PDB file of C-alpha atoms in Angstrom:
ATOM      1  CA  GLN A  15       0.029   0.012   0.065  1.00 91.00           C
ATOM      2  CA  LEU A  16       1.261   3.333  -1.115  1.00 95.00           C
ATOM      3  CA  GLN A  17       2.229   5.859   1.837  1.00 97.00           C
ATOM      4  CA  LEU A  18       3.927   9.071   1.974  1.00 98.00           C
ATOM      5  CA  GLN A  19       5.715  10.569   4.921  1.00 98.00           C
ATOM      6  CA  GLU A  20       6.927  14.039   5.423  1.00 98.00           C
ATOM      7  CA  SER A  21       9.720  14.862   7.767  1.00 98.00           C
ATOM      8  CA  GLY A  22      11.952  17.984   8.476  1.00 97.00           C
ATOM      9  CA  PRO A  23      12.229  20.474  11.097  1.00 97.00           C
ATOM     10  CA  GLY A  24       8.952  21.762  12.969  1.00 96.00           C
ATOM     11  CA  VAL A  25      10.305  25.398  13.628  1.00 98.00           C
ATOM     12  CA  VAL A  26      12.334  27.687  11.180  1.00 98.00           C
ATOM     13  CA  LYS A  27      13.588  31.114  11.767  1.00 98.00           C
ATOM     14  CA  PRO A  28      12.224  34.153   9.927  1.00 98.00           C
ATOM     15  CA  SER A  29      14.179  34.703   6.722  1.00 98.00           C
ATOM     16  CA  GLU A  30      15.736  31.245   6.529  1.00 98.00           C
ATOM     17  CA  THR A  31      14.934  28.172   4.396  1.00 98.00           C
ATOM     18  CA  LEU A  32      12.261  25.661   5.112  1.00 98.00           C
ATOM     19  CA  SER A  33      13.472  22.260   3.955  1.00 98.00           C
ATOM     20  CA  LEU A  34      11.053  19.189   4.077  1.00 98.00           C
ATOM     21  CA  THR A  35      11.285  15.636   2.581  1.00 98.00           C
ATOM     22  CA  CYS A  36       8.626  13.321   1.552  1.00 98.00           C
ATOM     23  CA  THR A  37       9.748   9.563   1.642  1.00 98.00           C
ATOM     24  CA  ILE A  38       7.517   7.268  -0.604  1.00 97.00           C
ATOM     25  CA  PHE A  39       6.894   3.685   0.819  1.00 97.00           C
ATOM     26  CA  GLY A  40       5.171   1.079  -1.368  1.00 95.00           C
ATOM     27  CA  ALA A  41       5.954   2.616  -4.875  1.00 93.00           C
ATOM     28  CA  SER A  42       8.684   3.819  -6.975  1.00 93.00           C
ATOM     29  CA  ILE A  43       9.114   7.596  -7.473  1.00 94.00           C
ATOM     30  CA  THR A  44      10.363   6.708 -11.068  1.00 93.00           C
ATOM     31  CA  SER A  45       7.063   5.866 -12.289  1.00 87.00           C
ATOM     32  CA  SER A  46       6.219   7.888 -15.307  1.00 86.00           C
ATOM     33  CA  THR A  47       2.411   7.800 -14.552  1.00 89.00           C
ATOM     34  CA  TYR A  48       2.597   9.691 -11.645  1.00 94.00           C
ATOM     35  CA  TYR A  49       4.130  13.278 -10.397  1.00 96.00           C
ATOM     36  CA  TRP A  50       4.642  14.301  -6.809  1.00 97.00           C
ATOM     37  CA  ALA A  51       3.244  17.550  -4.986  1.00 98.00           C
ATOM     38  CA  TRP A  52       3.452  19.513  -1.988  1.00 98.00           C
ATOM     39  CA  ILE A  53       0.414  21.277  -0.660  1.00 98.00           C
ATOM     40  CA  ARG A  54       0.059  23.363   2.385  1.00 98.00           C
ATOM     41  CA  GLN A  55      -2.733  24.491   4.921  1.00 98.00           C
ATOM     42  CA  PRO A  56      -2.377  27.243   7.510  1.00 97.00           C
ATOM     43  CA  PRO A  57      -4.057  25.951  10.589  1.00 96.00           C
ATOM     44  CA  GLY A  58      -7.872  26.272  10.651  1.00 95.00           C
ATOM     45  CA  ARG A  59      -7.673  27.491   6.786  1.00 97.00           C
ATOM     46  CA  GLY A  60      -7.806  26.123   3.303  1.00 97.00           C
ATOM     47  CA  LEU A  61      -5.471  24.244   1.037  1.00 98.00           C
ATOM     48  CA  GLU A  62      -2.817  25.869  -1.090  1.00 98.00           C
ATOM     49  CA  TRP A  63      -0.880  23.974  -3.937  1.00 98.00           C
ATOM     50  CA  ILE A  64       2.900  24.719  -3.735  1.00 98.00           C
ATOM     51  CA  GLY A  65       4.063  22.947  -6.463  1.00 98.00           C
ATOM     52  CA  THR A  66       4.441  19.440  -8.480  1.00 97.00           C
ATOM     53  CA  VAL A  67       7.417  17.362  -9.711  1.00 96.00           C
ATOM     54  CA  SER A  68       7.824  14.647 -11.965  1.00 94.00           C
ATOM     55  CA  TYR A  69      10.765  11.951 -11.408  1.00 89.00           C
ATOM     56  CA  SER A  70      12.516  13.334 -14.390  1.00 89.00           C
ATOM     57  CA  GLY A  71      12.476  16.711 -12.674  1.00 88.00           C
ATOM     58  CA  THR A  72       9.790  18.594 -14.522  1.00 93.00           C
ATOM     59  CA  THR A  73       8.443  21.080 -12.296  1.00 96.00           C
ATOM     60  CA  TYR A  74       5.114  23.130 -11.868  1.00 96.00           C
ATOM     61  CA  TYR A  75       4.878  25.877  -9.116  1.00 97.00           C
ATOM     62  CA  ASN A  76       2.499  28.200  -7.647  1.00 97.00           C
ATOM     63  CA  ARG A  77       2.807  31.595  -9.220  1.00 96.00           C
ATOM     64  CA  SER A  78       2.715  33.335  -6.006  1.00 97.00           C
ATOM     65  CA  LEU A  79       5.628  31.261  -4.553  1.00 98.00           C
ATOM     66  CA  ARG A  80       7.670  30.408  -7.496  1.00 97.00           C
ATOM     67  CA  SER A  81      10.328  32.821  -6.831  1.00 97.00           C
ATOM     68  CA  ARG A  82      11.048  31.281  -3.321  1.00 98.00           C
ATOM     69  CA  VAL A  83      10.459  27.543  -3.978  1.00 98.00           C
ATOM     70  CA  THR A  84      12.437  24.665  -5.231  1.00 98.00           C
ATOM     71  CA  ILE A  85      11.040  20.925  -5.391  1.00 98.00           C
ATOM     72  CA  SER A  86      13.281  18.216  -6.413  1.00 96.00           C
ATOM     73  CA  VAL A  87      13.514  14.393  -6.613  1.00 96.00           C
ATOM     74  CA  ASP A  88      16.172  12.159  -5.272  1.00 95.00           C
ATOM     75  CA  THR A  89      15.373   8.787  -6.946  1.00 93.00           C
ATOM     76  CA  SER A  90      18.107   6.877  -4.978  1.00 94.00           C
ATOM     77  CA  LYS A  91      16.356   7.570  -1.798  1.00 96.00           C
ATOM     78  CA  ASN A  92      12.679   7.168  -3.358  1.00 96.00           C
ATOM     79  CA  HIS A  93      12.053  10.713  -1.849  1.00 97.00           C
ATOM     80  CA  PHE A  94      11.258  14.245  -2.984  1.00 97.00           C
ATOM     81  CA  SER A  95      11.949  17.739  -1.146  1.00 98.00           C
ATOM     82  CA  LEU A  96      10.652  21.105  -0.808  1.00 98.00           C
ATOM     83  CA  LYS A  97      12.888  24.144  -0.125  1.00 98.00           C
ATOM     84  CA  LEU A  98      11.008  27.496   0.735  1.00 98.00           C
ATOM     85  CA  ASN A  99      13.502  30.486   1.345  1.00 98.00           C
ATOM     86  CA  SER A 100      13.139  33.764   2.893  1.00 98.00           C
ATOM     87  CA  VAL A 101      10.160  32.304   5.103  1.00 98.00           C
ATOM     88  CA  THR A 102       7.942  34.733   7.199  1.00 98.00           C
ATOM     89  CA  ALA A 103       5.247  34.081   9.814  1.00 97.00           C
ATOM     90  CA  ALA A 104       2.822  33.585   6.976  1.00 98.00           C
ATOM     91  CA  ASP A 105       4.408  30.625   5.784  1.00 98.00           C
ATOM     92  CA  THR A 106       3.371  28.708   8.972  1.00 98.00           C
ATOM     93  CA  SER A 107       1.327  25.741   7.932  1.00 98.00           C
ATOM     94  CA  PHE A 108       0.857  22.083   7.767  1.00 98.00           C
ATOM     95  CA  TYR A 109       2.639  20.886   4.846  1.00 98.00           C
ATOM     96  CA  HIS A 110       1.369  17.838   2.970  1.00 98.00           C
ATOM     97  CA  CYS A 111       2.988  15.705   0.197  1.00 98.00           C
ATOM     98  CA  ALA A 112       0.841  13.867  -2.159  1.00 98.00           C
ATOM     99  CA  ARG A 113       1.018  11.931  -5.169  1.00 97.00           C
ATOM    100  CA  HIS A 114      -0.339  13.928  -8.140  1.00 97.00           C
ATOM    101  CA  PHE A 115      -2.068  12.202 -11.338  1.00 95.00           C
ATOM    102  CA  VAL A 116      -1.961  14.848 -14.217  1.00 91.00           C
ATOM    103  CA  THR A 117      -2.694  12.891 -17.455  1.00 90.00           C
ATOM    104  CA  GLY A 118      -6.277  13.150 -18.757  1.00 91.00           C
ATOM    105  CA  THR A 119      -7.703  13.904 -15.348  1.00 93.00           C
ATOM    106  CA  THR A 120      -6.426  15.481 -12.040  1.00 93.00           C
ATOM    107  CA  TRP A 121      -6.187  13.942  -8.447  1.00 97.00           C
ATOM    108  CA  PHE A 122      -3.966  14.095  -5.199  1.00 98.00           C
ATOM    109  CA  ASP A 123      -3.908  10.608  -3.716  1.00 97.00           C
ATOM    110  CA  PRO A 124      -2.769   9.551  -1.336  1.00 97.00           C
ATOM    111  CA  TRP A 125      -1.723  12.515   0.941  1.00 98.00           C
ATOM    112  CA  GLY A 126       0.851  12.342   3.673  1.00 98.00           C
ATOM    113  CA  GLN A 127      -0.599  13.122   7.179  1.00 97.00           C
ATOM    114  CA  GLY A 128       1.073  16.467   6.999  1.00 97.00           C
ATOM    115  CA  THR A 129       3.842  18.164   9.254  1.00 98.00           C
ATOM    116  CA  LEU A 130       3.319  21.424  10.963  1.00 98.00           C
ATOM    117  CA  VAL A 131       6.005  23.921  10.542  1.00 98.00           C
ATOM    118  CA  THR A 132       6.089  26.986  12.572  1.00 98.00           C
ATOM    119  CA  VAL A 133       7.969  30.228  11.483  1.00 98.00           C
ATOM    120  CA  SER A 134       9.343  31.838  14.671  1.00 97.00           C
ATOM    121  CA  SER A 135      12.458  33.292  16.072  1.00 95.00           C
TER     122      SER A 135
ATOM    123  CA  GLU B   8      -5.081  31.311 -13.043  1.00 94.00           C
ATOM    124  CA  ILE B   9      -8.534  29.695 -12.577  1.00 97.00           C
ATOM    125  CA  VAL B  10     -10.115  30.793  -9.371  1.00 98.00           C
ATOM    126  CA  LEU B  11     -12.592  28.304  -7.708  1.00 98.00           C
ATOM    127  CA  THR B  12     -15.183  29.574  -5.418  1.00 98.00           C
ATOM    128  CA  GLN B  13     -17.050  27.224  -3.170  1.00 98.00           C
ATOM    129  CA  TYR B  14     -20.603  27.914  -1.771  1.00 97.00           C
ATOM    130  CA  PRO B  15     -22.014  28.187   0.686  1.00 97.00           C
ATOM    131  CA  GLY B  16     -19.283  28.397   3.132  1.00 97.00           C
ATOM    132  CA  THR B  17     -21.168  26.450   5.756  1.00 98.00           C
ATOM    133  CA  LEU B  18     -23.957  23.948   5.392  1.00 98.00           C
ATOM    134  CA  SER B  19     -25.877  23.028   8.645  1.00 98.00           C
ATOM    135  CA  LEU B  20     -27.944  19.843   8.055  1.00 97.00           C
ATOM    136  CA  SER B  21     -29.456  16.960  10.055  1.00 97.00           C
ATOM    137  CA  PRO B  22     -28.100  13.400   9.301  1.00 97.00           C
ATOM    138  CA  GLY B  23     -30.455  11.763   6.549  1.00 97.00           C
ATOM    139  CA  GLU B  24     -30.625  15.184   4.648  1.00 98.00           C
ATOM    140  CA  ARG B  25     -29.385  15.845   1.185  1.00 98.00           C
ATOM    141  CA  ALA B  26     -26.276  18.207   0.909  1.00 98.00           C
ATOM    142  CA  THR B  27     -25.470  20.197  -2.235  1.00 98.00           C
ATOM    143  CA  LEU B  28     -22.138  21.648  -2.520  1.00 98.00           C
ATOM    144  CA  SER B  29     -21.385  24.118  -5.249  1.00 98.00           C
ATOM    145  CA  CYS B  30     -17.854  24.840  -6.953  1.00 98.00           C
ATOM    146  CA  ARG B  31     -17.738  27.690  -9.406  1.00 98.00           C
ATOM    147  CA  ALA B  32     -14.805  28.463 -11.799  1.00 98.00           C
ATOM    148  CA  SER B  33     -13.661  31.864 -12.967  1.00 98.00           C
ATOM    149  CA  GLN B  34     -13.479  30.468 -16.366  1.00 97.00           C
ATOM    150  CA  SER B  35     -14.438  27.388 -18.157  1.00 96.00           C
ATOM    151  CA  PHE B  36     -12.350  24.231 -18.269  1.00 95.00           C
ATOM    152  CA  SER B  37     -12.703  20.701 -19.043  1.00 95.00           C
ATOM    153  CA  SER B  38     -14.552  18.605 -16.301  1.00 96.00           C
ATOM    154  CA  SER B  39     -11.970  15.882 -16.592  1.00 96.00           C
ATOM    155  CA  TYR B  40      -9.599  18.122 -14.516  1.00 97.00           C
ATOM    156  CA  LEU B  41     -11.935  18.695 -11.619  1.00 98.00           C
ATOM    157  CA  ALA B  42     -11.550  16.897  -8.223  1.00 98.00           C
ATOM    158  CA  TRP B  43     -13.253  16.754  -4.828  1.00 98.00           C
ATOM    159  CA  TYR B  44     -11.888  16.024  -1.321  1.00 98.00           C
ATOM    160  CA  GLN B  45     -13.188  15.524   1.995  1.00 98.00           C
ATOM    161  CA  GLN B  46     -11.137  16.435   5.095  1.00 98.00           C
ATOM    162  CA  LYS B  47     -12.097  15.964   8.821  1.00 98.00           C
ATOM    163  CA  PRO B  48     -10.239  17.675  11.735  1.00 96.00           C
ATOM    164  CA  GLY B  49      -6.747  16.492  12.316  1.00 95.00           C
ATOM    165  CA  GLN B  50      -6.635  14.464   9.066  1.00 97.00           C
ATOM    166  CA  ALA B  51      -5.212  14.807   5.649  1.00 97.00           C
ATOM    167  CA  PRO B  52      -7.734  15.352   2.826  1.00 98.00           C
ATOM    168  CA  ARG B  53      -9.212  12.373   1.076  1.00 98.00           C
ATOM    169  CA  LEU B  54      -9.911  12.105  -2.573  1.00 98.00           C
ATOM    170  CA  LEU B  55     -13.657  11.429  -3.214  1.00 98.00           C
ATOM    171  CA  ILE B  56     -14.293  12.346  -7.066  1.00 98.00           C
ATOM    172  CA  TYR B  57     -12.242  12.827 -10.112  1.00 98.00           C
ATOM    173  CA  GLY B  58     -12.871  13.892 -13.576  1.00 97.00           C
ATOM    174  CA  ALA B  59     -16.148  15.708 -11.851  1.00 97.00           C
ATOM    175  CA  SER B  60     -18.302  12.471 -11.689  1.00 98.00           C
ATOM    176  CA  ASN B  61     -16.103   9.511 -10.986  1.00 98.00           C
ATOM    177  CA  ARG B  62     -15.874   8.063  -7.580  1.00 98.00           C
ATOM    178  CA  ALA B  63     -12.671   7.180  -5.999  1.00 98.00           C
ATOM    179  CA  THR B  64     -11.987   3.827  -4.489  1.00 96.00           C
ATOM    180  CA  GLY B  65     -13.929   3.137  -1.490  1.00 97.00           C
ATOM    181  CA  VAL B  66     -16.205   6.081  -1.726  1.00 98.00           C
ATOM    182  CA  PRO B  67     -19.846   5.090  -1.093  1.00 97.00           C
ATOM    183  CA  ASP B  68     -22.590   5.626  -3.980  1.00 96.00           C
ATOM    184  CA  ARG B  69     -24.443   8.277  -1.771  1.00 98.00           C
ATOM    185  CA  ILE B  70     -21.630  10.954  -2.822  1.00 98.00           C
ATOM    186  CA  SER B  71     -21.814  12.040  -6.363  1.00 98.00           C
ATOM    187  CA  GLY B  72     -20.191  14.724  -8.449  1.00 98.00           C
ATOM    188  CA  SER B  73     -21.674  16.549 -11.627  1.00 98.00           C
ATOM    189  CA  GLY B  74     -21.060  19.700 -13.746  1.00 97.00           C
ATOM    190  CA  TYR B  75     -19.167  21.086 -16.499  1.00 95.00           C
ATOM    191  CA  GLY B  76     -17.840  24.290 -17.816  1.00 96.00           C
ATOM    192  CA  THR B  77     -17.656  26.779 -14.719  1.00 97.00           C
ATOM    193  CA  ASP B  78     -20.435  25.102 -12.512  1.00 98.00           C
ATOM    194  CA  PHE B  79     -19.676  21.847 -10.536  1.00 98.00           C
ATOM    195  CA  THR B  80     -21.719  20.142  -7.816  1.00 98.00           C
ATOM    196  CA  LEU B  81     -20.923  17.543  -5.251  1.00 98.00           C
ATOM    197  CA  THR B  82     -24.095  15.924  -3.867  1.00 98.00           C
ATOM    198  CA  ILE B  83     -24.461  13.532  -0.720  1.00 98.00           C
ATOM    199  CA  SER B  84     -27.789  11.941  -1.166  1.00 97.00           C
ATOM    200  CA  ARG B  85     -28.264  11.142   2.568  1.00 97.00           C
ATOM    201  CA  LEU B  86     -25.948  12.517   5.207  1.00 98.00           C
ATOM    202  CA  GLU B  87     -24.095   9.925   7.641  1.00 98.00           C
ATOM    203  CA  PRO B  88     -22.580  11.137  10.668  1.00 97.00           C
ATOM    204  CA  GLU B  89     -19.046  10.511   8.966  1.00 97.00           C
ATOM    205  CA  ASP B  90     -20.110  12.837   6.207  1.00 98.00           C
ATOM    206  CA  PHE B  91     -19.719  15.950   8.428  1.00 98.00           C
ATOM    207  CA  ALA B  92     -16.534  17.516   7.323  1.00 98.00           C
ATOM    208  CA  VAL B  93     -15.110  20.090   5.098  1.00 98.00           C
ATOM    209  CA  TYR B  94     -15.084  19.436   1.288  1.00 98.00           C
ATOM    210  CA  TYR B  95     -12.661  21.152  -1.239  1.00 98.00           C
ATOM    211  CA  CYS B  96     -12.841  21.278  -4.928  1.00 98.00           C
ATOM    212  CA  GLN B  97      -9.585  21.228  -6.995  1.00 98.00           C
ATOM    213  CA  GLN B  98      -8.779  22.006 -10.778  1.00 97.00           C
ATOM    214  CA  PHE B  99      -5.674  21.554 -12.831  1.00 96.00           C
ATOM    215  CA  ASP B 100      -5.304  23.563 -16.198  1.00 93.00           C
ATOM    216  CA  GLY B 101      -2.125  21.918 -17.321  1.00 90.00           C
ATOM    217  CA  SER B 102       0.489  23.920 -15.231  1.00 92.00           C
ATOM    218  CA  THR B 103      -1.301  25.399 -12.310  1.00 96.00           C
ATOM    219  CA  VAL B 104      -3.473  23.805  -9.495  1.00 97.00           C
ATOM    220  CA  THR B 105      -6.114  25.704  -7.286  1.00 98.00           C
ATOM    221  CA  PHE B 106      -8.372  24.795  -4.677  1.00 98.00           C
ATOM    222  CA  GLY B 107     -11.761  26.292  -3.676  1.00 98.00           C
ATOM    223  CA  GLY B 108     -12.133  27.791  -0.236  1.00 98.00           C
ATOM    224  CA  GLY B 109     -13.897  24.826   1.004  1.00 98.00           C
ATOM    225  CA  THR B 110     -17.593  24.195   2.275  1.00 98.00           C
ATOM    226  CA  LYS B 111     -17.998  22.885   5.977  1.00 98.00           C
ATOM    227  CA  VAL B 112     -20.870  20.468   6.248  1.00 98.00           C
ATOM    228  CA  GLU B 113     -21.845  20.690  10.064  1.00 98.00           C
ATOM    229  CA  ILE B 114     -24.665  18.902  11.992  1.00 95.00           C
ATOM    230  CA  LYS B 115     -27.637  21.163  12.606  1.00 93.00           C
TER     231      LYS B 115
END
């Protein structure tokens, strides 16, 4: 059964870089059928897509975050990563990773449980 | 960027009642690229519907999706206790994903 697990620091200082990893269990990240995504959700608020990456490195980013975001794949570790630089309190959120299907239709499934990242000095 | 507006923001209903949730897009797009999710407190979102009307694995048939163009609907024919949650629509236009703001279905 496919499962995704986010990992990374729970607290990041303002102006620094948020770094998270999503490890995939039960499937290979090198599948050409699926892409992989990061989605965030401020506590008590709605969902915001951050970006999507293919195993070959093709990326799609949220226009409002594009200048600060990098999503990359490490096929040797079967995981993908998120880097968000110059963070502020507005970046405090639960960060979820998910498998993203984009060919002929769209869906995110499954999702990781999510990890809370707080931006605070 | 396609903006998705969900309404109502909150739906107060009793178990057994019918729930109708709406998702309106700022511009028309293919219904193939519209999905719906359910989220309960403390949990990750769960895929319910993709391609506007296709149920994901394990989704009961009391939950259905419809619509095309700019107007999409999620219908729960008879609310069960486990259906009280927040629901989100989502689209992908080939390069950008957007989510609606969500509709909370609460117990009246």
